[in-house]
C-alpha positions as semicolon CSV with decimal commas, in nm:
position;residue;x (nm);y (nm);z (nm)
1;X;1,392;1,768;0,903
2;X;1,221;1,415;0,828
3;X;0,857;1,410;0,586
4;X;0,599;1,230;0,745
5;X;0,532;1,126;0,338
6;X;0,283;0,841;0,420
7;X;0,129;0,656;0,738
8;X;-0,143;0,434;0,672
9;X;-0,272;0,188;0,924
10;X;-0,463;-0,146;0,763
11;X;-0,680;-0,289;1,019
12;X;-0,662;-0,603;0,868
13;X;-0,472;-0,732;0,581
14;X;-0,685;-0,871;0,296
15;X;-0,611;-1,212;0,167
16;X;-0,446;-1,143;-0,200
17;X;-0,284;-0,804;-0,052
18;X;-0,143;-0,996;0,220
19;X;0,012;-1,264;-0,037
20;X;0,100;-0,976;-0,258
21;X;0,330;-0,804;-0,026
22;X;0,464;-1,123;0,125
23;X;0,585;-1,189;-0,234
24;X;0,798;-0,884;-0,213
25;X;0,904;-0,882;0,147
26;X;1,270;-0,951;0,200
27;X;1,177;-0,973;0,647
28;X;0,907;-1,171;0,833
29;X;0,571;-1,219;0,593
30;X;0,273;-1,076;0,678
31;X;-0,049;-1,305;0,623
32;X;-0,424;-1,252;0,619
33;X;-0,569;-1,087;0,935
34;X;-0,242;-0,910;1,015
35;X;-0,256;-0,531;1,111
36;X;0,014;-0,358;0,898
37;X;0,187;-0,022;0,910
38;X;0,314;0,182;0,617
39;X;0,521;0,420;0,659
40;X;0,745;0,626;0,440
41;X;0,964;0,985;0,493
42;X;1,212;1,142;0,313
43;X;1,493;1,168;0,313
44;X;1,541;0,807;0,253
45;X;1,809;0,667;0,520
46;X;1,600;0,800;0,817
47;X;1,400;0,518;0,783
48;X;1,648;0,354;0,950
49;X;1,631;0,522;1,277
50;X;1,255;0,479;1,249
51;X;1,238;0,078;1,196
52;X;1,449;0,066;1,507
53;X;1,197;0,262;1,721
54;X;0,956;0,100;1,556
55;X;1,084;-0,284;1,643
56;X;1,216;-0,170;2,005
57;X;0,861;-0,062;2,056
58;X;0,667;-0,363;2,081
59;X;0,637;-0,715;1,924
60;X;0,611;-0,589;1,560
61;X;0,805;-0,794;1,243
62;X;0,932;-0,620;0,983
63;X;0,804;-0,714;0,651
64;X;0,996;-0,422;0,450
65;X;1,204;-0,168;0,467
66;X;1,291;0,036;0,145
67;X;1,561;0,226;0,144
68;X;1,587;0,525;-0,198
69;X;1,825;0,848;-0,167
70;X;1,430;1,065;-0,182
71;X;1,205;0,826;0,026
72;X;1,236;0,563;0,277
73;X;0,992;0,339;0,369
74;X;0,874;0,051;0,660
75;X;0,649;-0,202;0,669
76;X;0,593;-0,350;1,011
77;X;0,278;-0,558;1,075
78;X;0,123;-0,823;1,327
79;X;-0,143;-1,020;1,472
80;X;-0,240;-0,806;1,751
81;X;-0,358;-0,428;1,634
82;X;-0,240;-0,308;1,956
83;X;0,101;-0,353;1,918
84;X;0,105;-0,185;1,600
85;X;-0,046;0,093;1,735
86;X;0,244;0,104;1,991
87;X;0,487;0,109;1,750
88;X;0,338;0,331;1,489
89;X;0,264;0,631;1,809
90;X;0,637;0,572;1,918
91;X;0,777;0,638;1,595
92;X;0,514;0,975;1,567
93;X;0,654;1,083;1,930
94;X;1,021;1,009;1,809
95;X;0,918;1,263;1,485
96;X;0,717;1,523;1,702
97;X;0,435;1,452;1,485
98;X;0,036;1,335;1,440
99;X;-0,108;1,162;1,183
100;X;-0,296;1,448;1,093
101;X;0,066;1,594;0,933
102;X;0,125;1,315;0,696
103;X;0,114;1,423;0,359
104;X;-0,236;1,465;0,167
105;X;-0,288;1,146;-0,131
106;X;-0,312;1,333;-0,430
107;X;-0,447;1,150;-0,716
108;X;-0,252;1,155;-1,061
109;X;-0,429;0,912;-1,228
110;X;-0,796;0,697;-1,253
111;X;-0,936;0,497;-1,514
112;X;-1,108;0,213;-1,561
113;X;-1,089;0,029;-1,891
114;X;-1,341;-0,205;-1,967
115;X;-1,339;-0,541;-2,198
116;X;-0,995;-0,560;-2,250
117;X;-0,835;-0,733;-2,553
118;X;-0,595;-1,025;-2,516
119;X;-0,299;-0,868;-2,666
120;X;-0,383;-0,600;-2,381
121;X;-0,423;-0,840;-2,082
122;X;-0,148;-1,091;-2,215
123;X;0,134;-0,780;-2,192
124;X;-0,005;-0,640;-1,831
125;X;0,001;-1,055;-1,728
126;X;0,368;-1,050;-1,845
127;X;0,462;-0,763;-1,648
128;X;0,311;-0,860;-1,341
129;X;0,386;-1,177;-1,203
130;X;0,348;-1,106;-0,842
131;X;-0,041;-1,101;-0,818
132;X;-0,297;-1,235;-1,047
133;X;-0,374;-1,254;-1,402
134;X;-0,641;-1,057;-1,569
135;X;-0,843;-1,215;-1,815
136;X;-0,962;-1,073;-2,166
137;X;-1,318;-0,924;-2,172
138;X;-1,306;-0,831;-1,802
139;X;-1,274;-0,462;-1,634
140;X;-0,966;-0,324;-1,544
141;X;-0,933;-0,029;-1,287
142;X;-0,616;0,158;-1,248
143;X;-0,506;0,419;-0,993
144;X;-0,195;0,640;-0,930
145;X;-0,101;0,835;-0,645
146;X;0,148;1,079;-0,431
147;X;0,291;0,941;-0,201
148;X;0,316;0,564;-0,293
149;X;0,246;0,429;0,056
150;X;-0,143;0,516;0,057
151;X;-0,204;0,274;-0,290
152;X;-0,131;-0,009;-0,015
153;X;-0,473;0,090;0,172
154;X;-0,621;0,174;-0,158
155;X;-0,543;-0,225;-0,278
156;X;-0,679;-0,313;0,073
157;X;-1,045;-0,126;0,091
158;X;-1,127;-0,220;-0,246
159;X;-1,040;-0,623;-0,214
160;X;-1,254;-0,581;0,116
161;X;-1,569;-0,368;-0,096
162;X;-1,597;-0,612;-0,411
163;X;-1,466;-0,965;-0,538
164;X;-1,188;-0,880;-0,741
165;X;-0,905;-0,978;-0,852
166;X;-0,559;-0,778;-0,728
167;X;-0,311;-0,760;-1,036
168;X;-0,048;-0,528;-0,960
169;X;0,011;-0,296;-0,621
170;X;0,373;-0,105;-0,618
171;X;0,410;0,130;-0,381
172;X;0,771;0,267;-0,400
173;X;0,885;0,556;-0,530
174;X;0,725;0,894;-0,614
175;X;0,470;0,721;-0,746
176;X;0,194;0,440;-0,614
177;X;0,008;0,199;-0,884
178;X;-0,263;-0,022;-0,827
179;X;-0,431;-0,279;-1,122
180;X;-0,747;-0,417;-1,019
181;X;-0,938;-0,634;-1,267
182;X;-1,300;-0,892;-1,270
183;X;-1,646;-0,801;-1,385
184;X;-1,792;-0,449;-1,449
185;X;-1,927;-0,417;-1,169
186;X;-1,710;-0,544;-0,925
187;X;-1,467;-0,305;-1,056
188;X;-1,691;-0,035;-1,048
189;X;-1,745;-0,127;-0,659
190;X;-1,400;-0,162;-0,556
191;X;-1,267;0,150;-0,759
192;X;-1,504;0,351;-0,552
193;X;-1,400;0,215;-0,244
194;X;-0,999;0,292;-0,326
195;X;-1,059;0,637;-0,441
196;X;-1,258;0,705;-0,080
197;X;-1,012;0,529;0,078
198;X;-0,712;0,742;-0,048
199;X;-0,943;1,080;-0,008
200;X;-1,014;0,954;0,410
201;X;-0,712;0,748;0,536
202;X;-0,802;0,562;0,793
203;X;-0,655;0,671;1,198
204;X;-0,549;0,451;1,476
């Protein structure tokens, strides 16, 4: 039996999420505008079988592909939504499943700190060094959730709600963490729109 853990569709990829991943991607990089798939079971090495379907379906690339003993995940994207779409409803007929029976996001964690200190943004700086930097005195928003996958469409909705700046978006293992930063009230803006965005996950 496979776990339909996470399937999130992203309409189109922002510009510093789309730069994010493509720092991470060991296949073909995504870039702004792409539509993107996530997907992610368990066990791990049936996401094998699934990136096959996935790439035999249509004209996808394959950005990712994450392979753990617990989870397994894909990360197939292009410039055409369609084809996505194609791919992603193959790989749903292959499992005998909808959308609808993905795992629910649960929420572990949510906080937003605000004026932070520069011995507090110079260690989360020297952590991250795939996104930006975040700056002392600004807003920082932070966000954990089960299953990783959805913190990619979390990242996503809140860089298209507010001007912000994307620090930090890992979404492998258990797990998913996303580090926003900029002004109060940007970060108040774009922390709403990840929350609702992990609550209602977008359907194709």
């Amino acid at each position: 039996m496979i776990e339909l853990r996470t399937y999130v569709f992203i309409d189109s990829l922002q510009p510093q999420l789309a730069e994010y991943l493509a720092t991470a991607s060991q296949g073909f990089l995504p870039v702004p505008g792409d539509a993107c798939l996530w997907v992610e079971v368990s066990p791990g090495m049936a996401v094998h079988r699934l990136t096959d379907i996935a790439l035999k379906a249509s004209s996808v690339r394959l950005a990712q592909q994450v392979v753990e003993r617990a989870f397994g995940s894909m990360v197939i994207h292009h410039r055409v939504q369609s084809d996505v779409v194609q791919a992603g409803n193959t790989v749903l007929e292959y499992l005998g499943r909808e959308q609808t029976e993905r795992q629910p996001c649960e929420i572990a964690w949510q906080e937003i700190i605000r004026g932070m200190t520069p011995d507090h943004t110079v260690l989360i700086n020297r952590q991250n060094r795939r996104g930006n930097m975040i700056l002392p005195d600004q807003s920082m928003f932070i966000l954990e959730v089960e299953p990783a996958g959805y913190v990619v469409y979390a990242a996503n909705q809140a860089e298209k709600a507010a001007s912000i700046s994307l620090i930090d978006v890992r979404a492998v293992g258990k797990y998913g963490r996303l580090t926003i930063a900029g002004t109060e009230g940007n970060v108040d803006e774009a922390a709403r729109a990840a929350i609702a965005a992990v609550k209602n996950p977008a359907m194709t």
